[in-house]
Each structure stands twice: as structure tokens, then as C-alpha cells.
XYZ file of C-alpha atoms in Angstrom:
258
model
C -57.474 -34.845 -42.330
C -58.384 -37.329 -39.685
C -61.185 -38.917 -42.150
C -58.665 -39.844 -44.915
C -56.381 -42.357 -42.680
C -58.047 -45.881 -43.402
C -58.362 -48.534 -40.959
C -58.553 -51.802 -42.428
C -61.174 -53.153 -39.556
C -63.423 -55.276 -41.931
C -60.132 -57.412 -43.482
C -58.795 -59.793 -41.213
C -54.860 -59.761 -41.113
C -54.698 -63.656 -42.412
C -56.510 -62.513 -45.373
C -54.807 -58.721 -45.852
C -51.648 -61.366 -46.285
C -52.575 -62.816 -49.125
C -53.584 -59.769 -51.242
C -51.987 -57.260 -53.488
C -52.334 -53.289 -53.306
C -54.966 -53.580 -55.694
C -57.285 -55.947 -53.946
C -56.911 -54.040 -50.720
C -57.873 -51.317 -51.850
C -60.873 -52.771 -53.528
C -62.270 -54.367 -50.150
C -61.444 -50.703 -48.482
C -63.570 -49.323 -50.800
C -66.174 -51.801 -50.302
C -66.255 -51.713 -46.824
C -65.551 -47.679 -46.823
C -67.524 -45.792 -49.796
C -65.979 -43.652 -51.952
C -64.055 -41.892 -49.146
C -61.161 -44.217 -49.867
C -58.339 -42.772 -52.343
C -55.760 -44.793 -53.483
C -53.105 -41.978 -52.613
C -54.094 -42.152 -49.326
C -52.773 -45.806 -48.991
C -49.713 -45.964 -47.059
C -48.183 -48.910 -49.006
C -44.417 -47.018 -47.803
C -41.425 -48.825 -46.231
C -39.487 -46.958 -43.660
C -37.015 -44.886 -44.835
C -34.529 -43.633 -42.371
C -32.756 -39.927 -43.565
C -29.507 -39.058 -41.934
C -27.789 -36.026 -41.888
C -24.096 -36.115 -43.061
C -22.053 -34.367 -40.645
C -19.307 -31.943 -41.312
C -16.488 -29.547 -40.225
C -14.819 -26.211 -41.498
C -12.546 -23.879 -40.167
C -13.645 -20.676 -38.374
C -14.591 -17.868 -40.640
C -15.553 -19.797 -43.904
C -19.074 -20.212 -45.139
C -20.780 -23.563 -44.086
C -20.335 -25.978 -46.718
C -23.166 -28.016 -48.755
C -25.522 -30.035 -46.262
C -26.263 -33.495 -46.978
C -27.950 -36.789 -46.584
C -28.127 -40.352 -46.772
C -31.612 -42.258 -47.089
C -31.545 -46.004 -45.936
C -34.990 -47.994 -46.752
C -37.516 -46.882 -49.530
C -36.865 -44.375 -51.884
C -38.221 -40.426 -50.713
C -40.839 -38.593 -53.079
C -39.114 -35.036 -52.573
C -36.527 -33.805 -50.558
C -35.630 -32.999 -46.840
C -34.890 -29.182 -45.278
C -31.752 -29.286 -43.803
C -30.294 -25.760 -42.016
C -27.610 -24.899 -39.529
C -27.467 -22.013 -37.493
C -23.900 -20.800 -38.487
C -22.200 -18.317 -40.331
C -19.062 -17.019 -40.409
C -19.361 -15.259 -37.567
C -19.612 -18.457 -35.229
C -17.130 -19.256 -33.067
C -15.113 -22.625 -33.168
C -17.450 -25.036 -31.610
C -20.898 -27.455 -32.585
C -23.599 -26.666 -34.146
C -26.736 -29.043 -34.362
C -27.866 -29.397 -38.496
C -31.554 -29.566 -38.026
C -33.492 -31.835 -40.781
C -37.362 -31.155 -41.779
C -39.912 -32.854 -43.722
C -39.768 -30.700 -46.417
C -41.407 -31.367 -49.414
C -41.138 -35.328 -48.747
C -44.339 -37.035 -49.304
C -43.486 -40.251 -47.589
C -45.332 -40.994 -44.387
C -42.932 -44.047 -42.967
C -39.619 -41.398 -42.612
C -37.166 -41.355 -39.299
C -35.084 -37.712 -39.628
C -31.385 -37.997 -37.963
C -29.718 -34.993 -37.726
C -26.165 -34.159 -38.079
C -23.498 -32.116 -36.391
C -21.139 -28.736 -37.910
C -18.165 -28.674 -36.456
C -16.522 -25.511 -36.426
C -12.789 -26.003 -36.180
C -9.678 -23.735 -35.356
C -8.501 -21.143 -38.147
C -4.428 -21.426 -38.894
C -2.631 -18.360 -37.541
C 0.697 -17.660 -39.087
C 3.043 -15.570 -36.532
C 6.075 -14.938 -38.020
C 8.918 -12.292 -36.647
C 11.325 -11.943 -39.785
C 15.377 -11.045 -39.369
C 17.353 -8.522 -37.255
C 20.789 -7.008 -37.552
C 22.449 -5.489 -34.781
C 25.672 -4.056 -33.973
C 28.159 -5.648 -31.457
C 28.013 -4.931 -28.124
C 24.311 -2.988 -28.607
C 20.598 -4.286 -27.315
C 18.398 -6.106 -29.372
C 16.216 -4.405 -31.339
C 12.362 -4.845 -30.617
C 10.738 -7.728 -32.171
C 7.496 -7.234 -34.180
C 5.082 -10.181 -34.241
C 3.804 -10.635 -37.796
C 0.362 -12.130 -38.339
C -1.021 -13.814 -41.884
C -4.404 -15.446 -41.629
C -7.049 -13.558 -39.453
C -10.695 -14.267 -40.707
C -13.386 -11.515 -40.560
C -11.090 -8.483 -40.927
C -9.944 -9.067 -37.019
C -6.820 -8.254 -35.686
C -4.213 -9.137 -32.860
C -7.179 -7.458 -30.026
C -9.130 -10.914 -30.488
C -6.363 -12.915 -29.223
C -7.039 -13.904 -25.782
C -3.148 -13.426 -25.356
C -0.329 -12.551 -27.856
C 2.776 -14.659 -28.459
C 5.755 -13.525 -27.536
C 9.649 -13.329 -29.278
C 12.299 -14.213 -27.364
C 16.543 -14.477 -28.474
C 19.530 -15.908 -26.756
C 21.551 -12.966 -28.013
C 22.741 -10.712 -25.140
C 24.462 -7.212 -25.427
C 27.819 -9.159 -24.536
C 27.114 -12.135 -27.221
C 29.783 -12.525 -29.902
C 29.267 -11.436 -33.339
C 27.410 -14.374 -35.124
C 23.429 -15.457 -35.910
C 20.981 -16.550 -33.236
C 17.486 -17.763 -33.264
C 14.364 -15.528 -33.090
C 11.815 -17.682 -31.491
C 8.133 -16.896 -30.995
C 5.744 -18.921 -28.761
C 2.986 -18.453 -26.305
C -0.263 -17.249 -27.315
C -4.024 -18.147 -26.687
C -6.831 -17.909 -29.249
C -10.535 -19.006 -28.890
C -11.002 -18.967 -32.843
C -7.453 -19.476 -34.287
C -4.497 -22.185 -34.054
C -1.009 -20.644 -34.132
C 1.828 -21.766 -36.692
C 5.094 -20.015 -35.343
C 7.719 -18.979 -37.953
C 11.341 -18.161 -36.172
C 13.358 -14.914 -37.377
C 17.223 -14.716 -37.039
C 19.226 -11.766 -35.534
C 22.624 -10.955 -37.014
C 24.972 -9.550 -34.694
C 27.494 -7.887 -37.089
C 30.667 -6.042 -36.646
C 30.260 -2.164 -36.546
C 30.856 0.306 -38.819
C 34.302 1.690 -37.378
C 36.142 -1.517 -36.974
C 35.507 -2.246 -40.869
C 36.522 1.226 -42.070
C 39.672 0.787 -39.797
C 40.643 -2.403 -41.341
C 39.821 -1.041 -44.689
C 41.891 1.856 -44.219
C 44.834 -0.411 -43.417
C 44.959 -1.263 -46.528
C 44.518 -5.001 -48.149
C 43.410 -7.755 -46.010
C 43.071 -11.359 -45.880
C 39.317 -13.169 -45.233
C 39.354 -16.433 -43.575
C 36.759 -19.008 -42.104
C 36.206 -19.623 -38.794
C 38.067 -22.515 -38.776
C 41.059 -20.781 -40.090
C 40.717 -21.575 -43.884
C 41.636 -18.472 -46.271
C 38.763 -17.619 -48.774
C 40.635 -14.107 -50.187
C 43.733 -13.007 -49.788
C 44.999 -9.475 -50.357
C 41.369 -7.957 -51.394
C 39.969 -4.879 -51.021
C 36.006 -5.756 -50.692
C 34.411 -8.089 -48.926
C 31.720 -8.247 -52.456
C 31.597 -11.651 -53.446
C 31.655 -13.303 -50.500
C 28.712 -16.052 -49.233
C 26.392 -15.352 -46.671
C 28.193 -16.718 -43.095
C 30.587 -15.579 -41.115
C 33.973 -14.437 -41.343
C 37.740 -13.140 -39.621
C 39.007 -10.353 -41.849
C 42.627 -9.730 -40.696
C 44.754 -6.797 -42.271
C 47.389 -7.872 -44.571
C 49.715 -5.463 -43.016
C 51.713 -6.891 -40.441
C 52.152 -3.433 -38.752
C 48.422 -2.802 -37.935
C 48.604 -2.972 -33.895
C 47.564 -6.975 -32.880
C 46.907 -8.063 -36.300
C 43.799 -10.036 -34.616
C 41.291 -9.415 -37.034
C 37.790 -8.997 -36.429
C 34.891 -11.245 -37.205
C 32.479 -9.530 -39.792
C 29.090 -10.946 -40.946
C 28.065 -11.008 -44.858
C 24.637 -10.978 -45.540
């Protein structure tokens, strides 16, 4: 209370310099009854307690608060609290510091600052085949990483998939790319699919049924000659061209292995 803070009126300051805690204390008393307590001396320095701040993504739990104390050492420890949870959306969040269970009377309290940061998203649209001369199938957006059991309905906007490939492209692979998107609480990381466009089924039975046939690069190189199977054969692209001079145009056809 109000009757335990001592005023050192009777000591004059030139003096107060020259004496030790002890001796103080002893003219207090003199001057002051037995109303003076030594614990009731504020012999402190200032000690100055900072909050450290921090960050973590949206949807994890708040990690350890902590503190730095600059100037005399503290008797107890500070309070520190943030009004987060997993729940809270990317943004700041003040990390309010109390008293606590601190006994030291000469104490500045700095708080500190959450930061609440952006989730990673993965979208993803994985691989296609198609026939020749058919649409593209419908893409699927794939997502890996919401927080809180949410789904695609948080997303301010979805991202989209998008392919070069038209019904008239050539057989051959093409790029599956996904963009666009908006998210309050998540950052997006875009994974690209592939769409095959292949040859159909009726132009390989026809060339099988013709018999043997030759498989050859697209630059013209021959990779099998006079086989029956196109088993064994690395992923790419190929011309398979009948063996058998007789089949009408002898062209071949380009086929994809995958």
C-alpha cells in the first residue's frame, strides 16, 4: 500500500551518494520507525522486457512466445498471450506482455507482433490421353494442402487449366497448364499435367493387320524393323509404317507409347 513506498526526505542526496544499501536503510529507519522493510527498498535497475516477434503459416498452432530482458536481472517471469489460433486468418496479431509474477518494480514491457503468413496450396492437374481428331477431355484441378479440413469453396476464386491442344492438333504431347486463382489464407504452387494426343484404335489394328511393320523416329531413324508389337518401345513418339509395300500410301501413322 501507499504507506510502504519510502521517501528518503530526511537524507540529503549529497549524502544518500556516499552510502551503501545498508546504511540507507538504517537512516530510513531512523527517520521512519519500524514501518520501513528492507524488501520494500527499491534498490532495482531498469530492466527493459521485449517480446520476440514471430510468424507461422495459416492453420498451425502459434509457436512458443518469448523474450529478451535488457538491464537487471527479473525475479519471476512475464505473461505473454496472443489472440490466435488456428482459426485466424493470415494477418497481425499484437502479443500482449503482463507483469506476471515479476517482482521487479523498475520494468518497461515491449510487446511483440504474430505474423500469420500464407499456407502453400499445391494445384496440380495430372495427365490426359486423347484420341486424334477428338476434344479435350475436362481437366480436374487437384488440391494438396488445405488447413482446417476446408476445401476448394474458401477460395476466393479457383485456378483454372488451360492446353494448346485443339481437336485439329497433330498427334503428339502438349502442356497442361494451371494458373489463376485468389486465396485470402493460402499461396498457390501450380503443378502442369500433359495431354497425349494418341493415334486411335482403328488405324493401329489396320496397320497391325497388314502384317509386320517398321517403327521409326520422327526424324526418320528406324528403331524396329519387321516387328509385330510396339512392347518394348520408350515413351515418345513414333511413325509406324507397314512393311508391306502393297498397303494403299504406305504413309504410316504416328502412334504415341506411353
Amino acid at each position: 500500500n501507499d504507506d510502504d513506498v519510502i521517501t528518503l526526505k530526511a537524507v540529503k542526496a549529497t549524502t544518500l551518494e556516499k552510502l551503501d544499501v545498508a546504511e540507507t536503510f538504517n537512516l530510513t529507519q531512523e527517520a521512519y520507525g519500524s514501518r520501513v522493510s528492507p524488501l520494500r527498498l527499491n534498490t532495482d535497475f531498469p530492466s527493459v522486457v521485449t517480446v520476440t516477434s514471430v510468424s507461422r503459416e495459416y492453420g498451425e498452432p502459434n509457436p512458443e512466445l518469448t523474450y529478451t530482458v535488457e538491464g537487471s536481472q527479473l525475479r519471476g517471469k512475464p505473461e505473454l498471450k496472443c489472440e490466435t489460433d488456428t482459426q485466424s486468418a493470415v494477418g497481425e496479431y499484437d502479443i500482449i506482455i503482463n507483469k506476471g509474477s515479476v517482482e521487479n518494480m523498475n520494468v518497461t514491457y515491449v510487446g511483440g507482433t504474430l505474423t500469420v503468413t500464407k499456407a502453400p496450396l499445391t494445384v496440380s492437374v495430372g495427365e490426359y490421353t486423347r484420341e486424334e481428331y477428338e476434344d479435350n477431355p475436362v481437366f480436374t484441378i487437384l488440391y494438396e494442402g488445405f488447413k482446417n479440413d476446408e476445401t476448394a469453396e474458401v477460395l476466393i476464386s479457383e485456378p483454372v487449366a488451360t492446353t494448346t491442344a485443339t481437336v485439329s492438333s497433330p498427334l503428339g504431347e502438349y502442356d497442361i497448364v494451371v494458373s489463376g486463382g485468389e486465396a485470402q489464407n493460402y499461396e498457390f504452387h501450380y503443378v502442369n499435367g500433359k495431354l497425349m494426343v494418341v493415334i486411335g484404335p482403328n488405324d493401329i489394328a489396320e496397320i497391325m493387320e497388314s502384317g509386320k511393320f517398321n517403327v521409326y523416329t520422327l526424324d526418320g531413324l528406324l528403331v524396329a524393323k519387321e516387328v509385330e508389337t510396339l512392347k518394348g518401345l520408350a515413351k515418345g513418339i513414333y511413325i509406324v509404317r507397314s512393311s508391306n509395300s502393297r498397303m494403299q500410301g504406305n504413309k504410316g501413322k504416328k502412334v504415341v507409347v506411353n
